[in-house]
Tab-separated table of C-alpha atoms in Angstrom:
chain	number	residue	atom	x	y	z
L	1	MET	CA	0.238	0.233	-0.027
L	2	GLU	CA	1.314	3.230	-0.864
L	3	LEU	CA	1.263	5.635	1.893
L	4	GLU	CA	0.312	8.734	-0.590
L	5	LYS	CA	-2.481	7.018	-1.785
L	6	ILE	CA	-4.491	6.886	1.429
L	7	VAL	CA	-6.507	10.207	1.143
L	8	ASP	CA	-9.325	9.346	3.721
L	9	PRO	CA	-8.815	6.623	5.994
L	10	ILE	CA	-12.950	6.060	6.330
L	11	GLN	CA	-12.701	5.215	2.248
L	12	LEU	CA	-9.918	2.654	2.456
L	13	PHE	CA	-11.781	1.472	5.209
L	14	LYS	CA	-14.794	1.239	3.319
L	15	LYS	CA	-12.863	-0.394	0.337
L	16	TRP	CA	-11.517	-3.120	2.506
L	17	LEU	CA	-15.155	-4.294	4.259
L	18	SER	CA	-16.222	-4.473	0.975
L	19	GLU	CA	-13.553	-6.870	-0.220
L	20	ALA	CA	-14.143	-8.633	2.649
L	21	GLU	CA	-18.104	-8.998	2.303
L	22	LYS	CA	-16.942	-10.998	-0.723
L	23	LYS	CA	-15.062	-13.016	0.942
L	24	GLU	CA	-15.532	-13.777	4.869
L	25	ILE	CA	-18.211	-16.509	5.130
L	26	ARG	CA	-19.884	-14.634	7.823
L	27	ASP	CA	-20.512	-11.196	9.567
L	28	PRO	CA	-17.472	-9.108	8.013
L	29	ASN	CA	-18.936	-6.469	9.686
L	30	ALA	CA	-17.862	-7.925	13.259
L	31	MET	CA	-15.563	-6.292	15.645
L	32	GLN	CA	-13.819	-6.548	18.610
L	33	LEU	CA	-14.878	-3.690	20.896
L	34	ALA	CA	-12.705	-2.949	23.595
L	35	THR	CA	-13.689	-0.613	26.507
L	36	VAL	CA	-12.095	-0.007	29.987
L	37	SER	CA	-13.708	0.386	33.712
L	38	LYS	CA	-12.994	2.905	35.642
L	39	ASP	CA	-10.585	1.068	37.678
L	40	GLY	CA	-8.867	0.953	34.500
L	41	MET	CA	-9.850	-3.104	34.124
L	42	PRO	CA	-10.342	-3.821	30.382
L	43	SER	CA	-13.116	-5.784	28.561
L	44	VAL	CA	-13.515	-7.095	25.304
L	45	ARG	CA	-16.248	-8.526	23.312
L	46	THR	CA	-17.406	-8.885	19.705
L	47	VAL	CA	-20.198	-6.213	18.470
L	48	LEU	CA	-21.574	-5.688	14.872
L	49	LEU	CA	-20.795	-2.568	12.876
L	50	LYS	CA	-24.066	-1.171	11.506
L	51	ASP	CA	-23.157	2.010	10.113
L	52	ILE	CA	-20.590	4.858	9.732
L	53	ILE	CA	-22.310	8.260	9.980
L	54	ASP	CA	-20.331	11.024	9.675
L	55	GLY	CA	-17.201	9.218	10.390
L	56	ASP	CA	-18.633	7.525	13.715
L	57	PHE	CA	-18.588	3.728	13.633
L	58	VAL	CA	-21.909	2.985	15.063
L	59	PHE	CA	-23.337	-0.522	16.606
L	60	TYR	CA	-26.201	-1.005	19.112
L	61	THR	CA	-26.622	-2.514	22.669
L	62	ASN	CA	-28.441	-2.123	25.715
L	63	TYR	CA	-27.565	0.982	27.742
L	64	GLU	CA	-27.470	-0.888	30.859
L	65	SER	CA	-25.021	-3.700	29.627
L	66	ARG	CA	-21.590	-4.072	31.213
L	67	LYS	CA	-20.444	-2.530	27.740
L	68	SER	CA	-22.396	0.563	28.086
L	69	LYS	CA	-21.504	1.007	31.641
L	70	GLU	CA	-17.795	1.286	30.856
L	71	ILE	CA	-18.415	3.532	27.914
L	72	ILE	CA	-20.278	6.093	30.103
L	73	GLN	CA	-17.702	6.273	32.436
L	74	THR	CA	-15.118	6.795	30.369
L	75	GLY	CA	-16.106	7.875	26.993
L	76	LYS	CA	-12.989	5.545	25.356
L	77	GLY	CA	-13.015	2.430	23.219
L	78	ALA	CA	-10.962	0.466	20.924
L	79	LEU	CA	-12.155	-1.498	17.788
L	80	CYS	CA	-10.716	-4.309	15.963
L	81	PHE	CA	-11.445	-5.867	12.252
L	82	TYR	CA	-9.923	-9.067	11.178
L	83	TRP	CA	-10.511	-10.615	8.260
L	84	LYS	CA	-8.997	-13.757	7.995
L	85	SER	CA	-9.562	-14.482	4.565
L	86	LEU	CA	-7.796	-11.366	3.324
L	87	ASN	CA	-5.261	-11.424	6.216
L	88	ARG	CA	-5.946	-7.954	6.602
L	89	GLN	CA	-6.555	-5.877	9.885
L	90	VAL	CA	-8.059	-2.480	10.926
L	91	ARG	CA	-7.602	-0.800	14.492
L	92	LEU	CA	-9.453	2.006	15.786
L	93	VAL	CA	-9.055	4.165	18.923
L	94	GLY	CA	-11.152	6.859	19.982
L	95	ASN	CA	-13.904	8.201	22.015
L	96	LEU	CA	-17.478	6.962	21.946
L	97	GLU	CA	-20.959	8.943	22.348
L	98	LYS	CA	-24.552	7.665	22.211
L	99	VAL	CA	-26.162	8.098	18.803
L	100	SER	CA	-29.513	10.376	18.587
L	101	ASP	CA	-32.634	9.094	19.525
L	102	GLU	CA	-33.757	9.257	15.515
L	103	VAL	CA	-30.781	7.397	14.899
L	104	SER	CA	-31.410	4.393	17.081
L	105	ASP	CA	-35.238	4.571	16.405
L	106	LYS	CA	-34.667	4.299	12.716
L	107	TYR	CA	-32.084	1.326	13.152
L	108	TYR	CA	-34.378	-0.706	15.432
L	109	GLN	CA	-37.369	-0.391	13.435
L	110	SER	CA	-35.264	-2.054	10.832
L	111	ARG	CA	-34.685	-4.830	12.777
L	112	SER	CA	-36.892	-8.140	12.654
L	113	LYS	CA	-39.756	-8.252	15.292
L	114	GLY	CA	-38.051	-10.977	17.050
L	115	SER	CA	-34.829	-8.758	17.522
L	116	ARG	CA	-37.016	-5.942	18.675
L	117	ILE	CA	-38.736	-8.447	21.069
L	118	GLY	CA	-35.267	-9.380	21.935
L	119	ALA	CA	-34.184	-5.837	23.107
L	120	TRP	CA	-37.267	-5.838	25.289
L	121	ALA	CA	-36.796	-9.284	27.210
L	122	SER	CA	-33.210	-9.366	27.550
L	123	LYS	CA	-31.390	-7.427	30.953
L	124	GLN	CA	-28.367	-7.903	29.059
L	125	SER	CA	-25.231	-8.688	31.215
L	126	ARG	CA	-27.207	-9.040	34.323
L	127	GLU	CA	-27.459	-12.893	36.006
L	128	LEU	CA	-30.077	-15.087	34.911
L	129	GLU	CA	-31.535	-17.726	36.562
L	130	SER	CA	-32.452	-19.951	34.105
L	131	ARG	CA	-33.258	-20.037	30.229
L	132	GLU	CA	-36.511	-20.624	30.758
L	133	LEU	CA	-37.149	-17.512	32.564
L	134	LEU	CA	-35.650	-15.831	29.718
L	135	MET	CA	-37.817	-17.406	27.295
L	136	GLN	CA	-40.993	-16.659	29.437
L	137	GLN	CA	-40.099	-13.102	29.385
L	138	VAL	CA	-39.912	-13.221	25.188
L	139	LYS	CA	-43.330	-14.961	25.281
L	140	SER	CA	-44.844	-12.017	27.441
L	141	PHE	CA	-43.424	-9.566	25.107
L	142	GLU	CA	-44.544	-10.998	22.304
L	143	GLU	CA	-47.942	-10.930	24.008
L	144	LYS	CA	-47.970	-7.383	25.107
L	145	TYR	CA	-46.609	-6.173	21.379
L	146	ASN	CA	-48.824	-8.678	19.355
L	147	ASP	CA	-48.843	-6.500	16.232
L	148	ASN	CA	-45.787	-5.308	14.340
L	149	ASP	CA	-45.843	-1.616	16.123
L	150	ILE	CA	-42.644	-2.150	18.955
L	151	PRO	CA	-41.536	0.927	20.216
L	152	ARG	CA	-37.789	0.990	21.278
L	153	PRO	CA	-36.885	0.497	24.657
L	154	SER	CA	-35.480	3.633	26.423
L	155	PHE	CA	-32.350	1.469	27.629
L	156	TRP	CA	-31.307	0.212	24.122
L	157	GLY	CA	-29.600	1.869	21.012
L	158	GLY	CA	-26.590	3.166	19.566
L	159	PHE	CA	-23.281	4.198	20.260
L	160	GLY	CA	-20.762	5.848	17.741
L	161	LEU	CA	-16.951	5.732	18.089
L	162	LYS	CA	-15.505	8.917	16.517
L	163	PRO	CA	-11.767	7.529	15.491
L	164	GLU	CA	-8.396	9.083	16.878
L	165	GLU	CA	-6.307	6.918	15.325
L	166	PHE	CA	-6.539	4.084	12.421
L	167	GLU	CA	-3.862	1.236	12.006
L	168	PHE	CA	-4.347	-0.607	8.585
L	169	TRP	CA	-2.237	-3.938	8.793
L	170	GLU	CA	-1.766	-6.288	6.105
L	171	ASP	CA	-0.150	-9.869	6.175
L	172	GLY	CA	3.754	-10.064	4.673
L	173	ASP	CA	5.803	-12.646	4.150
L	174	PHE	CA	8.368	-14.011	6.986
L	175	ARG	CA	6.048	-11.663	9.189
L	176	LEU	CA	7.315	-8.611	7.281
L	177	HIS	CA	3.835	-7.261	7.366
L	178	ASP	CA	2.865	-3.902	5.973
L	179	ARG	CA	1.544	-2.003	8.901
L	180	PHE	CA	0.657	1.774	8.766
L	181	ILE	CA	-1.204	4.317	11.487
L	182	LEU	CA	-3.116	7.470	10.438
L	183	LYS	CA	-3.559	10.517	12.857
L	184	PRO	CA	-5.775	13.206	12.201
L	185	THR	CA	-3.755	16.817	11.801
L	186	ASN	CA	-5.475	20.094	13.077
L	187	VAL	CA	-7.022	20.415	9.277
L	188	LYS	CA	-10.407	18.948	9.141
L	189	ASN	CA	-10.566	15.554	7.024
L	190	GLU	CA	-6.593	15.539	6.553
L	191	TRP	CA	-4.914	12.910	8.183
L	192	ILE	CA	-1.304	11.834	8.514
L	193	ALA	CA	0.006	8.001	7.423
L	194	LYS	CA	3.207	6.588	9.026
L	195	ARG	CA	4.452	3.230	8.158
L	196	HIS	CA	5.863	1.100	11.157
L	197	TYR	CA	7.720	-1.853	11.963
L	198	PRO	CA	5.714	-4.845	11.903
């Protein structure tokens, strides 16, 4: 990859994601989300990228989950995409904020009825007495919302990560990988790319 050709890391990311969508067997939009508690304890899990809005990488979750509590406490996070079929990885670091209610509402209404019911039924990250109890709660909400008009729970919605750093990585022979990091300048939408040792 020639660094002078990297004008916009978002566009390069979209190009790589598009290529991954043709190669990856499942969930090319899967990304590892790392957060940290106010006490400095890190945590990581896999979530799905659902959109890129004004440069923010957006995913959705229960706002009462562990990840959400850590995001609200620190406002910081990191994402990592790894596409094994392409031997490529993209890492992002930045600040996290809730997306607007309008954006969350729009995405929520695009989900299947089962997924919308699931958002109501799951008390994400909290201890569950039994699987049967969860299914009872699902049934209860199915009865409550027996038509397709299911409102978005106030405790469920999106977060967007605004990147302050990108790292693009491609596999190379003999572990001589191609690795470059981009950071924004003081000029809007301008990034500096520097190659790093693998």
